[in-house]
Amino acid sequence: MKKLSFLLFALCIMLSSCSNDHESTQEEDAVILEKMYKEIIAYSQVNSKSCTNPEEWGFIKFGNSFCSGHIIYNKSINTALFQKKIDQYFKAREKFDVKWGIFYDCMIMPPPTGIQCVEGKATLTYTNPGAY
């Protein structure tokens, strides 16, 4: 019984020492965030689908602070999944910022008032951008 206990103990030590306890670097974490961001942009179809009718496009707040921007998306996508991707990105972004002591100094952005098609690209419009 003692041999079995010792073997189990030794196996546990071996397995725990082989686990991936690699502490990521800031650059590695930034690459992950960039990949998540690119997936959001690709899913939005803003760069892959031509804009011929602004009614086919929507925008959503991109961030959870007072100085967040907005992101355009094609209304044909699954907006619940799109929002989930955005939420996951900002949870990861918050962890990144805390881990690496990142602080943002930003301007308050006015909310967009609509979307127009400019040379085949969906573009946000603003009524009075200088009011903020």
Short mmCIF file of the N, C-alpha and C atoms (twelve columns), coordinates in Angstrom:
data_MODEL
# 
_entry.id   MODEL 
# 
loop_
_atom_site.group_PDB 
_atom_site.id 
_atom_site.type_symbol 
_atom_site.label_atom_id 
_atom_site.label_alt_id 
_atom_site.label_comp_id 
_atom_site.label_asym_id 
_atom_site.label_seq_id 
_atom_site.Cartn_x 
_atom_site.Cartn_y 
_atom_site.Cartn_z 
_atom_site.pdbx_PDB_model_num 
ATOM 1   N N  . MET A 1   0.817   -1.180 0.000   1 
ATOM 2   C CA . MET A 1   0.000   0.000  0.000   1 
ATOM 3   C C  . MET A 1   0.872   1.259  0.000   1 
ATOM 4   N N  . LYS A 2   2.006   1.186  0.742   1 
ATOM 5   C CA . LYS A 2   2.898   2.325  0.788   1 
ATOM 6   C C  . LYS A 2   3.495   2.605  -0.587  1 
ATOM 7   N N  . LYS A 3   3.805   1.520  -1.319  1 
ATOM 8   C CA . LYS A 3   4.364   1.693  -2.658  1 
ATOM 9   C C  . LYS A 3   3.349   2.368  -3.586  1 
ATOM 10  N N  . LEU A 4   2.091   1.957  -3.476  1 
ATOM 11  C CA . LEU A 4   1.044   2.541  -4.302  1 
ATOM 12  C C  . LEU A 4   0.855   4.020  -3.974  1 
ATOM 13  N N  . SER A 5   0.855   4.348  -2.710  1 
ATOM 14  C CA . SER A 5   0.724   5.746  -2.288  1 
ATOM 15  C C  . SER A 5   1.896   6.569  -2.803  1 
ATOM 16  N N  . PHE A 6   3.100   6.004  -2.697  1 
ATOM 17  C CA . PHE A 6   4.273   6.704  -3.173  1 
ATOM 18  C C  . PHE A 6   4.208   6.911  -4.686  1 
ATOM 19  N N  . LEU A 7   3.785   5.869  -5.419  1 
ATOM 20  C CA . LEU A 7   3.678   5.976  -6.875  1 
ATOM 21  C C  . LEU A 7   2.650   7.036  -7.273  1 
ATOM 22  N N  . LEU A 8   1.510   7.073  -6.591  1 
ATOM 23  C CA . LEU A 8   0.494   8.081  -6.874  1 
ATOM 24  C C  . LEU A 8   1.014   9.480  -6.567  1 
ATOM 25  N N  . PHE A 9   1.711   9.618  -5.457  1 
ATOM 26  C CA . PHE A 9   2.296   10.890 -5.079  1 
ATOM 27  C C  . PHE A 9   3.309   11.350 -6.136  1 
ATOM 28  N N  . ALA A 10  4.185   10.436 -6.547  1 
ATOM 29  C CA . ALA A 10  5.206   10.756 -7.552  1 
ATOM 30  C C  . ALA A 10  4.548   11.122 -8.890  1 
ATOM 31  N N  . LEU A 11  3.485   10.414 -9.249  1 
ATOM 32  C CA . LEU A 11  2.771   10.702 -10.488 1 
ATOM 33  C C  . LEU A 11  2.141   12.098 -10.429 1 
ATOM 34  N N  . CYS A 12  1.557   12.433 -9.294  1 
ATOM 35  C CA . CYS A 12  0.961   13.769 -9.127  1 
ATOM 36  C C  . CYS A 12  2.016   14.861 -9.254  1 
ATOM 37  N N  . ILE A 13  3.154   14.652 -8.659  1 
ATOM 38  C CA . ILE A 13  4.245   15.627 -8.738  1 
ATOM 39  C C  . ILE A 13  4.699   15.784 -10.186 1 
ATOM 40  N N  . MET A 14  4.846   14.657 -10.881 1 
ATOM 41  C CA . MET A 14  5.275   14.703 -12.282 1 
ATOM 42  C C  . MET A 14  4.259   15.454 -13.135 1 
ATOM 43  N N  . LEU A 15  2.993   15.154 -12.971 1 
ATOM 44  C CA . LEU A 15  1.961   15.787 -13.778 1 
ATOM 45  C C  . LEU A 15  1.870   17.281 -13.488 1 
ATOM 46  N N  . SER A 16  1.994   17.654 -12.246 1 
ATOM 47  C CA . SER A 16  1.907   19.080 -11.924 1 
ATOM 48  C C  . SER A 16  3.125   19.832 -12.425 1 
ATOM 49  N N  . SER A 17  4.270   19.182 -12.458 1 
ATOM 50  C CA . SER A 17  5.462   19.862 -12.961 1 
ATOM 51  C C  . SER A 17  5.431   19.983 -14.478 1 
ATOM 52  N N  . CYS A 18  4.646   19.162 -15.140 1 
ATOM 53  C CA . CYS A 18  4.542   19.216 -16.592 1 
ATOM 54  C C  . CYS A 18  3.431   20.154 -17.059 1 
ATOM 55  N N  . SER A 19  2.653   20.674 -16.146 1 
ATOM 56  C CA . SER A 19  1.559   21.557 -16.556 1 
ATOM 57  C C  . SER A 19  2.137   22.834 -17.144 1 
ATOM 58  N N  . ASN A 20  1.341   23.501 -17.960 1 
ATOM 59  C CA . ASN A 20  1.783   24.708 -18.643 1 
ATOM 60  C C  . ASN A 20  1.516   25.915 -17.760 1 
ATOM 61  N N  . ASP A 21  2.480   26.249 -16.921 1 
ATOM 62  C CA . ASP A 21  2.362   27.400 -16.044 1 
ATOM 63  C C  . ASP A 21  3.100   28.598 -16.634 1 
ATOM 64  N N  . HIS A 22  3.255   28.613 -17.936 1 
ATOM 65  C CA . HIS A 22  3.955   29.696 -18.626 1 
ATOM 66  C C  . HIS A 22  3.196   31.001 -18.415 1 
ATOM 67  N N  . GLU A 23  3.880   31.969 -17.859 1 
ATOM 68  C CA . GLU A 23  3.296   33.302 -17.677 1 
ATOM 69  C C  . GLU A 23  3.451   34.044 -19.004 1 
ATOM 70  N N  . SER A 24  2.357   34.462 -19.566 1 
ATOM 71  C CA . SER A 24  2.402   35.112 -20.874 1 
ATOM 72  C C  . SER A 24  3.038   36.495 -20.767 1 
ATOM 73  N N  . THR A 25  3.595   36.921 -21.893 1 
ATOM 74  C CA . THR A 25  4.175   38.253 -21.968 1 
ATOM 75  C C  . THR A 25  3.102   39.241 -22.423 1 
ATOM 76  N N  . GLN A 26  3.388   40.506 -22.284 1 
ATOM 77  C CA . GLN A 26  2.437   41.522 -22.730 1 
ATOM 78  C C  . GLN A 26  2.208   41.399 -24.241 1 
ATOM 79  N N  . GLU A 27  3.259   41.106 -24.976 1 
ATOM 80  C CA . GLU A 27  3.145   40.959 -26.423 1 
ATOM 81  C C  . GLU A 27  2.253   39.783 -26.792 1 
ATOM 82  N N  . GLU A 28  2.397   38.661 -26.086 1 
ATOM 83  C CA . GLU A 28  1.553   37.492 -26.353 1 
ATOM 84  C C  . GLU A 28  0.090   37.808 -26.049 1 
ATOM 85  N N  . ASP A 29  -0.148  38.494 -24.940 1 
ATOM 86  C CA . ASP A 29  -1.514  38.870 -24.586 1 
ATOM 87  C C  . ASP A 29  -2.094  39.841 -25.616 1 
ATOM 88  N N  . ALA A 30  -1.277  40.766 -26.098 1 
ATOM 89  C CA . ALA A 30  -1.731  41.728 -27.103 1 
ATOM 90  C C  . ALA A 30  -2.091  41.036 -28.415 1 
ATOM 91  N N  . VAL A 31  -1.351  40.000 -28.771 1 
ATOM 92  C CA . VAL A 31  -1.645  39.246 -29.985 1 
ATOM 93  C C  . VAL A 31  -3.013  38.569 -29.873 1 
ATOM 94  N N  . ILE A 32  -3.310  38.038 -28.715 1 
ATOM 95  C CA . ILE A 32  -4.614  37.400 -28.484 1 
ATOM 96  C C  . ILE A 32  -5.734  38.430 -28.629 1 
ATOM 97  N N  . LEU A 33  -5.552  39.603 -28.026 1 
ATOM 98  C CA . LEU A 33  -6.561  40.661 -28.144 1 
ATOM 99  C C  . LEU A 33  -6.737  41.098 -29.595 1 
ATOM 100 N N  . GLU A 34  -5.637  41.242 -30.310 1 
ATOM 101 C CA . GLU A 34  -5.707  41.650 -31.706 1 
ATOM 102 C C  . GLU A 34  -6.458  40.612 -32.541 1 
ATOM 103 N N  . LYS A 35  -6.230  39.347 -32.263 1 
ATOM 104 C CA . LYS A 35  -6.936  38.272 -32.976 1 
ATOM 105 C C  . LYS A 35  -8.442  38.354 -32.686 1 
ATOM 106 N N  . MET A 36  -8.804  38.583 -31.433 1 
ATOM 107 C CA . MET A 36  -10.219 38.706 -31.070 1 
ATOM 108 C C  . MET A 36  -10.850 39.901 -31.783 1 
ATOM 109 N N  . TYR A 37  -10.130 41.020 -31.820 1 
ATOM 110 C CA . TYR A 37  -10.626 42.220 -32.488 1 
ATOM 111 C C  . TYR A 37  -10.840 41.966 -33.983 1 
ATOM 112 N N  . LYS A 38  -9.888  41.326 -34.619 1 
ATOM 113 C CA . LYS A 38  -10.002 41.022 -36.047 1 
ATOM 114 C C  . LYS A 38  -11.187 40.102 -36.328 1 
ATOM 115 N N  . GLU A 39  -11.459 39.167 -35.413 1 
ATOM 116 C CA . GLU A 39  -12.619 38.286 -35.569 1 
ATOM 117 C C  . GLU A 39  -13.916 39.088 -35.483 1 
ATOM 118 N N  . ILE A 40  -13.963 40.065 -34.595 1 
ATOM 119 C CA . ILE A 40  -15.148 40.916 -34.467 1 
ATOM 120 C C  . ILE A 40  -15.359 41.709 -35.753 1 
ATOM 121 N N  . ILE A 41  -14.304 42.306 -36.263 1 
ATOM 122 C CA . ILE A 41  -14.400 43.089 -37.498 1 
ATOM 123 C C  . ILE A 41  -14.824 42.196 -38.661 1 
ATOM 124 N N  . ALA A 42  -14.239 41.021 -38.766 1 
ATOM 125 C CA . ALA A 42  -14.605 40.106 -39.846 1 
ATOM 126 C C  . ALA A 42  -16.073 39.694 -39.721 1 
ATOM 127 N N  . TYR A 43  -16.507 39.390 -38.511 1 
ATOM 128 C CA . TYR A 43  -17.894 38.968 -38.295 1 
ATOM 129 C C  . TYR A 43  -18.874 40.099 -38.624 1 
ATOM 130 N N  . SER A 44  -18.471 41.342 -38.384 1 
ATOM 131 C CA . SER A 44  -19.349 42.495 -38.639 1 
ATOM 132 C C  . SER A 44  -19.635 42.683 -40.129 1 
ATOM 133 N N  . GLN A 45  -18.777 42.162 -40.979 1 
ATOM 134 C CA . GLN A 45  -18.847 42.269 -42.438 1 
ATOM 135 C C  . GLN A 45  -18.603 43.689 -42.948 1 
ATOM 136 N N  . VAL A 46  -18.154 44.585 -42.086 1 
ATOM 137 C CA . VAL A 46  -17.965 45.973 -42.484 1 
ATOM 138 C C  . VAL A 46  -16.897 46.127 -43.571 1 
ATOM 139 N N  . ASN A 47  -15.915 45.256 -43.600 1 
ATOM 140 C CA . ASN A 47  -14.862 45.349 -44.608 1 
ATOM 141 C C  . ASN A 47  -15.036 44.367 -45.761 1 
ATOM 142 N N  . SER A 48  -16.009 43.471 -45.655 1 
ATOM 143 C CA . SER A 48  -16.149 42.448 -46.680 1 
ATOM 144 C C  . SER A 48  -17.430 42.573 -47.504 1 
ATOM 145 N N  . LYS A 49  -18.376 43.350 -47.052 1 
ATOM 146 C CA . LYS A 49  -19.643 43.484 -47.756 1 
ATOM 147 C C  . LYS A 49  -19.825 44.933 -48.198 1 
ATOM 148 N N  . SER A 50  -20.170 45.116 -49.440 1 
ATOM 149 C CA . SER A 50  -20.359 46.448 -49.972 1 
ATOM 150 C C  . SER A 50  -21.640 47.076 -49.430 1 
ATOM 151 N N  . CYS A 51  -21.587 48.350 -49.195 1 
ATOM 152 C CA . CYS A 51  -22.743 49.092 -48.692 1 
ATOM 153 C C  . CYS A 51  -23.452 49.766 -49.866 1 
ATOM 154 N N  . THR A 52  -24.671 49.338 -50.126 1 
ATOM 155 C CA . THR A 52  -25.495 49.983 -51.153 1 
ATOM 156 C C  . THR A 52  -26.770 50.559 -50.550 1 
ATOM 157 N N  . ASN A 53  -27.136 50.058 -49.367 1 
ATOM 158 C CA . ASN A 53  -28.330 50.523 -48.673 1 
ATOM 159 C C  . ASN A 53  -28.008 50.673 -47.188 1 
ATOM 160 N N  . PRO A 54  -27.988 51.894 -46.670 1 
ATOM 161 C CA . PRO A 54  -27.632 52.083 -45.256 1 
ATOM 162 C C  . PRO A 54  -28.597 51.402 -44.285 1 
ATOM 163 N N  . GLU A 55  -29.806 51.092 -44.739 1 
ATOM 164 C CA . GLU A 55  -30.783 50.410 -43.888 1 
ATOM 165 C C  . GLU A 55  -30.351 48.979 -43.553 1 
ATOM 166 N N  . GLU A 56  -29.417 48.428 -44.315 1 
ATOM 167 C CA . GLU A 56  -28.919 47.072 -44.077 1 
ATOM 168 C C  . GLU A 56  -27.828 47.029 -43.017 1 
ATOM 169 N N  . TRP A 57  -27.487 48.186 -42.470 1 
ATOM 170 C CA . TRP A 57  -26.379 48.293 -41.529 1 
ATOM 171 C C  . TRP A 57  -26.853 48.880 -40.209 1 
ATOM 172 N N  . GLY A 58  -26.179 48.481 -39.131 1 
ATOM 173 C CA . GLY A 58  -26.455 49.020 -37.817 1 
ATOM 174 C C  . GLY A 58  -25.149 49.350 -37.133 1 
ATOM 175 N N  . PHE A 59  -25.235 49.930 -35.962 1 
ATOM 176 C CA . PHE A 59  -24.026 50.185 -35.180 1 
ATOM 177 C C  . PHE A 59  -24.321 49.892 -33.725 1 
ATOM 178 N N  . ILE A 60  -23.262 49.556 -33.010 1 
ATOM 179 C CA . ILE A 60  -23.379 49.177 -31.612 1 
ATOM 180 C C  . ILE A 60  -22.204 49.786 -30.859 1 
ATOM 181 N N  . LYS A 61  -22.438 50.104 -29.601 1 
ATOM 182 C CA . LYS A 61  -21.367 50.658 -28.781 1 
ATOM 183 C C  . LYS A 61  -20.251 49.624 -28.651 1 
ATOM 184 N N  . PHE A 62  -19.029 50.072 -28.857 1 
ATOM 185 C CA . PHE A 62  -17.880 49.175 -28.806 1 
ATOM 186 C C  . PHE A 62  -17.035 49.564 -27.612 1 
ATOM 187 N N  . GLY A 63  -17.427 49.045 -26.460 1 
ATOM 188 C CA . GLY A 63  -16.720 49.335 -25.229 1 
ATOM 189 C C  . GLY A 63  -17.694 49.575 -24.103 1 
ATOM 190 N N  . ASN A 64  -17.141 49.732 -22.920 1 
ATOM 191 C CA . ASN A 64  -18.013 49.892 -21.764 1 
ATOM 192 C C  . ASN A 64  -17.647 51.119 -20.930 1 
ATOM 193 N N  . SER A 65  -17.024 52.094 -21.564 1 
ATOM 194 C CA . SER A 65  -16.688 53.317 -20.835 1 
ATOM 195 C C  . SER A 65  -17.332 54.513 -21.531 1 
ATOM 196 N N  . PHE A 66  -17.251 55.651 -20.888 1 
ATOM 197 C CA . PHE A 66  -17.849 56.857 -21.444 1 
ATOM 198 C C  . PHE A 66  -17.181 57.314 -22.732 1 
ATOM 199 N N  . CYS A 67  -15.978 56.842 -22.982 1 
ATOM 200 C CA . CYS A 67  -15.274 57.282 -24.189 1 
ATOM 201 C C  . CYS A 67  -15.192 56.171 -25.245 1 
ATOM 202 N N  . SER A 68  -16.103 55.212 -25.159 1 
ATOM 203 C CA . SER A 68  -16.127 54.123 -26.129 1 
ATOM 204 C C  . SER A 68  -16.622 54.617 -27.482 1 
ATOM 205 N N  . GLY A 69  -16.175 53.927 -28.493 1 
ATOM 206 C CA . GLY A 69  -16.637 54.230 -29.840 1 
ATOM 207 C C  . GLY A 69  -17.801 53.324 -30.219 1 
ATOM 208 N N  . HIS A 70  -18.057 53.259 -31.493 1 
ATOM 209 C CA . HIS A 70  -19.128 52.414 -32.019 1 
ATOM 210 C C  . HIS A 70  -18.571 51.611 -33.184 1 
ATOM 211 N N  . ILE A 71  -19.190 50.469 -33.428 1 
ATOM 212 C CA . ILE A 71  -18.753 49.607 -34.513 1 
ATOM 213 C C  . ILE A 71  -19.951 49.319 -35.415 1 
ATOM 214 N N  . ILE A 72  -19.714 49.346 -36.697 1 
ATOM 215 C CA . ILE A 72  -20.753 49.102 -37.700 1 
ATOM 216 C C  . ILE A 72  -20.830 47.604 -37.977 1 
ATOM 217 N N  . TYR A 73  -22.038 47.110 -38.200 1 
ATOM 218 C CA . TYR A 73  -22.222 45.706 -38.557 1 
ATOM 219 C C  . TYR A 73  -23.364 45.579 -39.556 1 
ATOM 220 N N  . ASN A 74  -23.300 44.514 -40.341 1 
ATOM 221 C CA . ASN A 74  -24.376 44.210 -41.273 1 
ATOM 222 C C  . ASN A 74  -25.508 43.552 -40.500 1 
ATOM 223 N N  . LYS A 75  -26.722 44.005 -40.699 1 
ATOM 224 C CA . LYS A 75  -27.871 43.512 -39.939 1 
ATOM 225 C C  . LYS A 75  -28.218 42.050 -40.235 1 
ATOM 226 N N  . SER A 76  -27.599 41.455 -41.241 1 
ATOM 227 C CA . SER A 76  -27.863 40.053 -41.545 1 
ATOM 228 C C  . SER A 76  -27.146 39.088 -40.600 1 
ATOM 229 N N  . ILE A 77  -26.192 39.585 -39.808 1 
ATOM 230 C CA . ILE A 77  -25.450 38.704 -38.898 1 
ATOM 231 C C  . ILE A 77  -26.280 38.412 -37.652 1 
ATOM 232 N N  . ASN A 78  -25.841 37.440 -36.901 1 
ATOM 233 C CA . ASN A 78  -26.460 37.106 -35.616 1 
ATOM 234 C C  . ASN A 78  -25.976 38.144 -34.595 1 
ATOM 235 N N  . THR A 79  -26.827 39.118 -34.275 1 
ATOM 236 C CA . THR A 79  -26.398 40.214 -33.414 1 
ATOM 237 C C  . THR A 79  -26.150 39.771 -31.980 1 
ATOM 238 N N  . ALA A 80  -26.847 38.728 -31.520 1 
ATOM 239 C CA . ALA A 80  -26.595 38.225 -30.164 1 
ATOM 240 C C  . ALA A 80  -25.188 37.633 -30.083 1 
ATOM 241 N N  . LEU A 81  -24.798 36.891 -31.092 1 
ATOM 242 C CA . LEU A 81  -23.445 36.327 -31.128 1 
ATOM 243 C C  . LEU A 81  -22.410 37.440 -31.288 1 
ATOM 244 N N  . PHE A 82  -22.732 38.434 -32.087 1 
ATOM 245 C CA . PHE A 82  -21.845 39.584 -32.275 1 
ATOM 246 C C  . PHE A 82  -21.617 40.293 -30.940 1 
ATOM 247 N N  . GLN A 83  -22.678 40.529 -30.192 1 
ATOM 248 C CA . GLN A 83  -22.558 41.182 -28.888 1 
ATOM 249 C C  . GLN A 83  -21.746 40.326 -27.926 1 
ATOM 250 N N  . LYS A 84  -21.932 39.010 -28.004 1 
ATOM 251 C CA . LYS A 84  -21.180 38.097 -27.140 1 
ATOM 252 C C  . LYS A 84  -19.678 38.194 -27.442 1 
ATOM 253 N N  . LYS A 85  -19.322 38.254 -28.722 1 
ATOM 254 C CA . LYS A 85  -17.920 38.396 -29.110 1 
ATOM 255 C C  . LYS A 85  -17.343 39.713 -28.577 1 
ATOM 256 N N  . ILE A 86  -18.128 40.780 -28.665 1 
ATOM 257 C CA . ILE A 86  -17.684 42.081 -28.168 1 
ATOM 258 C C  . ILE A 86  -17.498 42.032 -26.655 1 
ATOM 259 N N  . ASP A 87  -18.457 41.440 -25.949 1 
ATOM 260 C CA . ASP A 87  -18.360 41.328 -24.486 1 
ATOM 261 C C  . ASP A 87  -17.131 40.521 -24.073 1 
ATOM 262 N N  . GLN A 88  -16.866 39.408 -24.772 1 
ATOM 263 C CA . GLN A 88  -15.693 38.586 -24.468 1 
ATOM 264 C C  . GLN A 88  -14.405 39.370 -24.705 1 
ATOM 265 N N  . TYR A 89  -14.391 40.139 -25.781 1 
ATOM 266 C CA . TYR A 89  -13.216 40.951 -26.081 1 
ATOM 267 C C  . TYR A 89  -12.955 41.938 -24.948 1 
ATOM 268 N N  . PHE A 90  -13.995 42.629 -24.492 1 
ATOM 269 C CA . PHE A 90  -13.777 43.647 -23.471 1 
ATOM 270 C C  . PHE A 90  -13.486 43.057 -22.093 1 
ATOM 271 N N  . LYS A 91  -13.948 41.854 -21.825 1 
ATOM 272 C CA . LYS A 91  -13.544 41.179 -20.587 1 
ATOM 273 C C  . LYS A 91  -12.051 40.856 -20.653 1 
ATOM 274 N N  . ALA A 92  -11.617 40.348 -21.794 1 
ATOM 275 C CA . ALA A 92  -10.193 40.046 -21.978 1 
ATOM 276 C C  . ALA A 92  -9.367  41.335 -21.962 1 
ATOM 277 N N  . ARG A 93  -9.901  42.382 -22.549 1 
ATOM 278 C CA . ARG A 93  -9.201  43.670 -22.576 1 
ATOM 279 C C  . ARG A 93  -9.037  44.235 -21.161 1 
ATOM 280 N N  . GLU A 94  -10.089 44.088 -20.362 1 
ATOM 281 C CA . GLU A 94  -10.021 44.569 -18.975 1 
ATOM 282 C C  . GLU A 94  -8.958  43.815 -18.182 1 
ATOM 283 N N  . LYS A 95  -8.900  42.502 -18.358 1 
ATOM 284 C CA . LYS A 95  -7.875  41.705 -17.681 1 
ATOM 285 C C  . LYS A 95  -6.480  42.120 -18.143 1 
ATOM 286 N N  . PHE A 96  -6.331  42.351 -19.440 1 
ATOM 287 C CA . PHE A 96  -5.051  42.804 -20.007 1 
ATOM 288 C C  . PHE A 96  -4.637  44.127 -19.373 1 
ATOM 289 N N  . ASP A 97  -5.574  45.069 -19.326 1 
ATOM 290 C CA . ASP A 97  -5.274  46.398 -18.784 1 
ATOM 291 C C  . ASP A 97  -4.850  46.329 -17.321 1 
ATOM 292 N N  . VAL A 98  -5.552  45.507 -16.542 1 
ATOM 293 C CA . VAL A 98  -5.212  45.360 -15.120 1 
ATOM 294 C C  . VAL A 98  -3.850  44.680 -14.973 1 
ATOM 295 N N  . LYS A 99  -3.657  43.598 -15.710 1 
ATOM 296 C CA . LYS A 99  -2.410  42.833 -15.616 1 
ATOM 297 C C  . LYS A 99  -1.195  43.679 -15.961 1 
ATOM 298 N N  . TRP A 100 -1.328  44.519 -16.990 1 
ATOM 299 C CA . TRP A 100 -0.179  45.272 -17.473 1 
ATOM 300 C C  . TRP A 100 -0.213  46.748 -17.066 1 
ATOM 301 N N  . GLY A 101 -1.156  47.135 -16.226 1 
ATOM 302 C CA . GLY A 101 -1.206  48.505 -15.728 1 
ATOM 303 C C  . GLY A 101 -1.476  49.534 -16.805 1 
ATOM 304 N N  . ILE A 102 -2.345  49.192 -17.742 1 
ATOM 305 C CA . ILE A 102 -2.662  50.080 -18.854 1 
ATOM 306 C C  . ILE A 102 -3.767  51.049 -18.426 1 
ATOM 307 N N  . PHE A 103 -3.572  52.306 -18.747 1 
ATOM 308 C CA . PHE A 103 -4.556  53.346 -18.467 1 
ATOM 309 C C  . PHE A 103 -4.794  54.112 -19.763 1 
ATOM 310 N N  . TYR A 104 -6.039  54.416 -20.048 1 
ATOM 311 C CA . TYR A 104 -6.380  55.126 -21.276 1 
ATOM 312 C C  . TYR A 104 -6.824  56.548 -20.969 1 
ATOM 313 N N  . ASP A 105 -6.296  57.469 -21.715 1 
ATOM 314 C CA . ASP A 105 -6.723  58.855 -21.657 1 
ATOM 315 C C  . ASP A 105 -7.413  59.110 -22.993 1 
ATOM 316 N N  . CYS A 106 -8.715  59.272 -22.958 1 
ATOM 317 C CA . CYS A 106 -9.439  59.360 -24.222 1 
ATOM 318 C C  . CYS A 106 -10.412 60.530 -24.229 1 
ATOM 319 N N  . MET A 107 -10.834 60.852 -25.416 1 
ATOM 320 C CA . MET A 107 -11.830 61.897 -25.588 1 
ATOM 321 C C  . MET A 107 -13.214 61.258 -25.546 1 
ATOM 322 N N  . ILE A 108 -14.184 61.996 -25.047 1 
ATOM 323 C CA . ILE A 108 -15.563 61.530 -25.099 1 
ATOM 324 C C  . ILE A 108 -16.034 61.663 -26.539 1 
ATOM 325 N N  . MET A 109 -16.495 60.559 -27.077 1 
ATOM 326 C CA . MET A 109 -16.951 60.553 -28.460 1 
ATOM 327 C C  . MET A 109 -18.460 60.754 -28.509 1 
ATOM 328 N N  . PRO A 110 -18.936 61.580 -29.430 1 
ATOM 329 C CA . PRO A 110 -20.383 61.730 -29.561 1 
ATOM 330 C C  . PRO A 110 -20.982 60.463 -30.164 1 
ATOM 331 N N  . PRO A 111 -22.200 60.147 -29.794 1 
ATOM 332 C CA . PRO A 111 -22.819 58.967 -30.404 1 
ATOM 333 C C  . PRO A 111 -23.172 59.255 -31.867 1 
ATOM 334 N N  . PRO A 112 -23.022 58.268 -32.730 1 
ATOM 335 C CA . PRO A 112 -23.398 58.474 -34.128 1 
ATOM 336 C C  . PRO A 112 -24.919 58.617 -34.243 1 
ATOM 337 N N  . THR A 113 -25.338 59.260 -35.307 1 
ATOM 338 C CA . THR A 113 -26.770 59.447 -35.537 1 
ATOM 339 C C  . THR A 113 -27.299 58.556 -36.646 1 
ATOM 340 N N  . GLY A 114 -26.409 57.926 -37.385 1 
ATOM 341 C CA . GLY A 114 -26.853 57.064 -38.468 1 
ATOM 342 C C  . GLY A 114 -25.687 56.494 -39.245 1 
ATOM 343 N N  . ILE A 115 -26.051 55.913 -40.369 1 
ATOM 344 C CA . ILE A 115 -25.068 55.298 -41.266 1 
ATOM 345 C C  . ILE A 115 -25.381 55.734 -42.678 1 
ATOM 346 N N  . GLN A 116 -24.334 55.988 -43.440 1 
ATOM 347 C CA . GLN A 116 -24.497 56.260 -44.863 1 
ATOM 348 C C  . GLN A 116 -23.492 55.415 -45.632 1 
ATOM 349 N N  . CYS A 117 -23.786 55.185 -46.890 1 
ATOM 350 C CA . CYS A 117 -22.868 54.452 -47.755 1 
ATOM 351 C C  . CYS A 117 -21.990 55.466 -48.487 1 
ATOM 352 N N  . VAL A 118 -20.681 55.350 -48.292 1 
ATOM 353 C CA . VAL A 118 -19.733 56.241 -48.937 1 
ATOM 354 C C  . VAL A 118 -18.776 55.384 -49.752 1 
ATOM 355 N N  . GLU A 119 -18.877 55.496 -51.060 1 
ATOM 356 C CA . GLU A 119 -18.035 54.719 -51.980 1 
ATOM 357 C C  . GLU A 119 -18.095 53.229 -51.662 1 
ATOM 358 N N  . GLY A 120 -19.296 52.727 -51.373 1 
ATOM 359 C CA . GLY A 120 -19.501 51.305 -51.124 1 
ATOM 360 C C  . GLY A 120 -19.155 50.840 -49.722 1 
ATOM 361 N N  . LYS A 121 -18.815 51.769 -48.830 1 
ATOM 362 C CA . LYS A 121 -18.432 51.408 -47.467 1 
ATOM 363 C C  . LYS A 121 -19.406 52.051 -46.480 1 
ATOM 364 N N  . ALA A 122 -19.907 51.238 -45.532 1 
ATOM 365 C CA . ALA A 122 -20.781 51.751 -44.482 1 
ATOM 366 C C  . ALA A 122 -19.978 52.679 -43.584 1 
ATOM 367 N N  . THR A 123 -20.511 53.888 -43.353 1 
ATOM 368 C CA . THR A 123 -19.807 54.914 -42.592 1 
ATOM 369 C C  . THR A 123 -20.752 55.549 -41.584 1 
ATOM 370 N N  . LEU A 124 -20.268 55.758 -40.360 1 
ATOM 371 C CA . LEU A 124 -21.075 56.406 -39.332 1 
ATOM 372 C C  . LEU A 124 -21.262 57.881 -39.666 1 
ATOM 373 N N  . THR A 125 -22.450 58.396 -39.327 1 
ATOM 374 C CA . THR A 125 -22.703 59.823 -39.488 1 
ATOM 375 C C  . THR A 125 -22.963 60.435 -38.123 1 
ATOM 376 N N  . TYR A 126 -22.664 61.724 -38.003 1 
ATOM 377 C CA . TYR A 126 -22.822 62.455 -36.761 1 
ATOM 378 C C  . TYR A 126 -23.554 63.762 -37.071 1 
ATOM 379 N N  . THR A 127 -24.477 64.134 -36.211 1 
ATOM 380 C CA . THR A 127 -25.226 65.378 -36.417 1 
ATOM 381 C C  . THR A 127 -24.365 66.581 -36.119 1 
ATOM 382 N N  . ASN A 128 -23.777 66.599 -34.931 1 
ATOM 383 C CA . ASN A 128 -22.986 67.753 -34.510 1 
ATOM 384 C C  . ASN A 128 -21.762 67.254 -33.750 1 
ATOM 385 N N  . PRO A 129 -20.724 66.795 -34.476 1 
ATOM 386 C CA . PRO A 129 -19.559 66.208 -33.796 1 
ATOM 387 C C  . PRO A 129 -18.801 67.177 -32.885 1 
ATOM 388 N N  . GLY A 130 -18.942 68.472 -33.072 1 
ATOM 389 C CA . GLY A 130 -18.220 69.422 -32.254 1 
ATOM 390 C C  . GLY A 130 -18.936 69.774 -30.954 1 
ATOM 391 N N  . ALA A 131 -20.099 69.180 -30.699 1 
ATOM 392 C CA . ALA A 131 -20.892 69.542 -29.526 1 
ATOM 393 C C  . ALA A 131 -20.383 68.893 -28.246 1 
ATOM 394 N N  . TYR A 132 -19.458 67.965 -28.319 1 
ATOM 395 C CA . TYR A 132 -19.003 67.245 -27.118 1 
ATOM 396 C C  . TYR A 132 -17.676 67.729 -26.679 1 
# 
